[in-house]
Coordinates of C-alpha atoms in Angstrom, one line a residue:
X1 CA -116.8 -133.8 27.2
X2 CA -116.1 -135.1 30.6
X3 CA -118.1 -138.3 30.0
X4 CA -116.1 -138.9 26.7
X5 CA -112.8 -138.6 28.5
X6 CA -114.0 -141.0 31.2
X7 CA -115.2 -143.4 28.7
X8 CA -111.8 -143.3 26.8
X9 CA -109.7 -143.8 29.9
X10 CA -112.0 -146.7 31.2
X11 CA -111.9 -148.4 27.7
X12 CA -108.0 -148.1 27.6
X13 CA -107.7 -149.5 31.1
X14 CA -110.1 -152.5 30.1
X15 CA -108.2 -153.2 27.0
X16 CA -104.9 -153.2 28.7
X17 CA -106.1 -155.8 31.4
X18 CA -106.4 -158.3 28.7
X19 CA -102.8 -158.3 28.0
X20 CA -101.1 -161.6 28.0
X21 CA -97.8 -162.3 29.9
X22 CA -95.2 -160.8 27.7
X23 CA -92.0 -162.3 29.4
X24 CA -90.7 -165.5 30.2
X25 CA -87.7 -167.2 31.9
X26 CA -84.8 -168.7 29.9
X27 CA -83.4 -171.6 31.8
X28 CA -80.1 -171.9 30.0
X29 CA -79.0 -168.4 30.6
X30 CA -81.0 -168.0 33.9
X31 CA -82.5 -164.8 32.6
X32 CA -85.8 -163.0 32.4
X33 CA -86.6 -162.2 28.8
X34 CA -89.4 -159.9 27.4
X35 CA -91.2 -160.3 24.1
X36 CA -92.3 -156.9 23.0
X37 CA -91.4 -154.3 25.5
X38 CA -88.8 -153.7 28.3
X39 CA -88.7 -154.3 32.0
X40 CA -89.5 -150.9 33.7
X41 CA -90.5 -152.5 37.0
X42 CA -90.0 -155.9 38.4
X43 CA -90.9 -157.6 41.5
X44 CA -89.5 -161.0 42.7
X45 CA -91.4 -162.3 45.7
X46 CA -90.6 -165.6 47.5
X47 CA -93.9 -167.4 48.1
X48 CA -92.3 -170.1 50.3
X49 CA -93.0 -169.7 54.1
X50 CA -91.1 -171.0 57.1
X51 CA -92.8 -173.7 59.3
X52 CA -93.9 -170.9 61.6
X53 CA -95.8 -169.1 58.6
X54 CA -93.4 -166.3 58.0
X55 CA -91.7 -165.3 54.8
X56 CA -88.1 -166.4 54.2
X57 CA -87.2 -163.1 52.7
X58 CA -88.4 -159.7 51.6
X59 CA -89.5 -159.1 48.0
X60 CA -86.9 -157.9 45.5
X61 CA -88.0 -154.9 43.5
X62 CA -86.2 -153.3 40.5
X63 CA -87.2 -150.0 39.2
X64 CA -85.9 -148.5 36.0
X65 CA -84.5 -144.9 36.9
X66 CA -82.4 -144.1 33.8
X67 CA -84.4 -141.5 31.9
X68 CA -81.7 -141.2 29.2
X69 CA -81.9 -144.9 28.1
X70 CA -84.4 -147.6 27.6
X71 CA -84.5 -150.6 30.0
X72 CA -83.3 -154.0 28.8
X73 CA -85.3 -156.7 27.2
X74 CA -83.3 -159.3 29.2
X75 CA -82.1 -159.4 32.8
X76 CA -79.6 -162.0 33.9
X77 CA -80.0 -163.0 37.4
X78 CA -76.2 -162.9 38.0
X79 CA -75.9 -159.2 37.0
X80 CA -78.6 -156.5 37.3
X81 CA -78.0 -153.9 34.6
X82 CA -77.0 -150.3 35.5
X83 CA -80.0 -148.0 35.5
X84 CA -82.1 -150.1 38.0
X85 CA -82.7 -148.9 41.6
X86 CA -82.9 -152.3 43.7
X87 CA -84.9 -152.7 46.7
X88 CA -85.2 -155.7 49.0
X89 CA -88.0 -155.8 51.5
X90 CA -88.7 -152.1 50.7
X91 CA -85.2 -151.0 51.6
X92 CA -82.8 -149.6 49.0
X93 CA -79.9 -152.1 48.2
X94 CA -76.6 -152.1 46.4
X95 CA -77.1 -155.7 45.2
X96 CA -75.6 -156.3 41.8
X97 CA -77.1 -159.8 41.4
X98 CA -80.3 -161.7 42.3
X99 CA -79.8 -164.7 44.4
X100 CA -82.8 -166.9 44.7
X101 CA -83.2 -169.3 47.7
X102 CA -83.0 -173.0 46.9
X103 CA -86.1 -175.2 46.9
X104 CA -88.3 -172.1 46.7
X105 CA -91.2 -170.9 44.7
X106 CA -91.2 -167.2 43.5
X107 CA -93.8 -165.0 41.7
X108 CA -92.1 -162.6 39.4
X109 CA -94.2 -159.7 38.3
X110 CA -93.5 -157.1 35.6
X111 CA -95.4 -153.9 35.3
X112 CA -95.2 -151.5 32.3
X113 CA -97.4 -148.9 30.9
X114 CA -100.7 -148.3 32.8
X115 CA -99.3 -150.4 35.6
X116 CA -100.8 -153.6 34.2
X117 CA -99.0 -156.6 35.9
X118 CA -97.8 -159.7 34.1
X119 CA -96.6 -162.6 36.3
X120 CA -94.9 -165.9 36.1
X121 CA -94.3 -168.2 38.9
X122 CA -90.9 -170.2 39.1
X123 CA -89.5 -172.9 41.1
X124 CA -85.8 -173.3 42.1
X125 CA -83.6 -176.4 42.7
X126 CA -81.4 -176.8 45.7
X127 CA -78.8 -174.4 44.3
X128 CA -81.3 -171.6 43.7
X129 CA -81.4 -172.2 39.9
X130 CA -84.7 -171.7 38.2
X131 CA -85.9 -175.2 36.9
X132 CA -89.7 -174.6 36.1
X133 CA -91.8 -171.6 35.3
X134 CA -95.4 -171.1 34.5
X135 CA -97.5 -168.2 33.3
X136 CA -100.0 -167.1 35.8
X137 CA -103.4 -166.0 34.5
X138 CA -104.1 -162.2 34.7
X139 CA -107.0 -160.6 36.5
X140 CA -109.4 -159.4 33.8
X141 CA -108.3 -161.9 31.1
X142 CA -111.2 -162.1 28.9
X143 CA -109.9 -165.3 27.3
X144 CA -110.0 -167.3 30.5
X145 CA -106.7 -168.7 29.6
X146 CA -105.2 -171.0 32.2
X147 CA -101.5 -171.3 33.2
X148 CA -99.1 -171.9 30.5
X149 CA -96.1 -174.2 31.3
X150 CA -92.5 -173.3 30.1
X151 CA -90.9 -176.6 31.0

């Protein structure tokens, strides 16, 4: 019995690792959109570094905490939906919008069921608007898919 349960759990985890990125960035509305699910947890991390090798800013994390409602399928950067707890650099924040730094590169990761992460990488212009996005290959992706460009 114990082996059977272990096998089923391992099989489910392996299958979930082959999941393709299920969200994208809409340039016109400057929003994150999900294909089939919802945004439960979201991490936005600035990959750019200062000339001294330090991060420009701490990661922005959104966690869905509203147990009575489902999280949204779209998140506009200029208005974070109610129901999310927002953290910047690990510290709880009262921010109601996501302001990206100009001329930067960010990795945006969404985790859902079984904590399988899907990521996209985005580039901003001098005003902090996203101008380019690519899908990042996932660990355990059996297809060996390369990055998908959303320009």
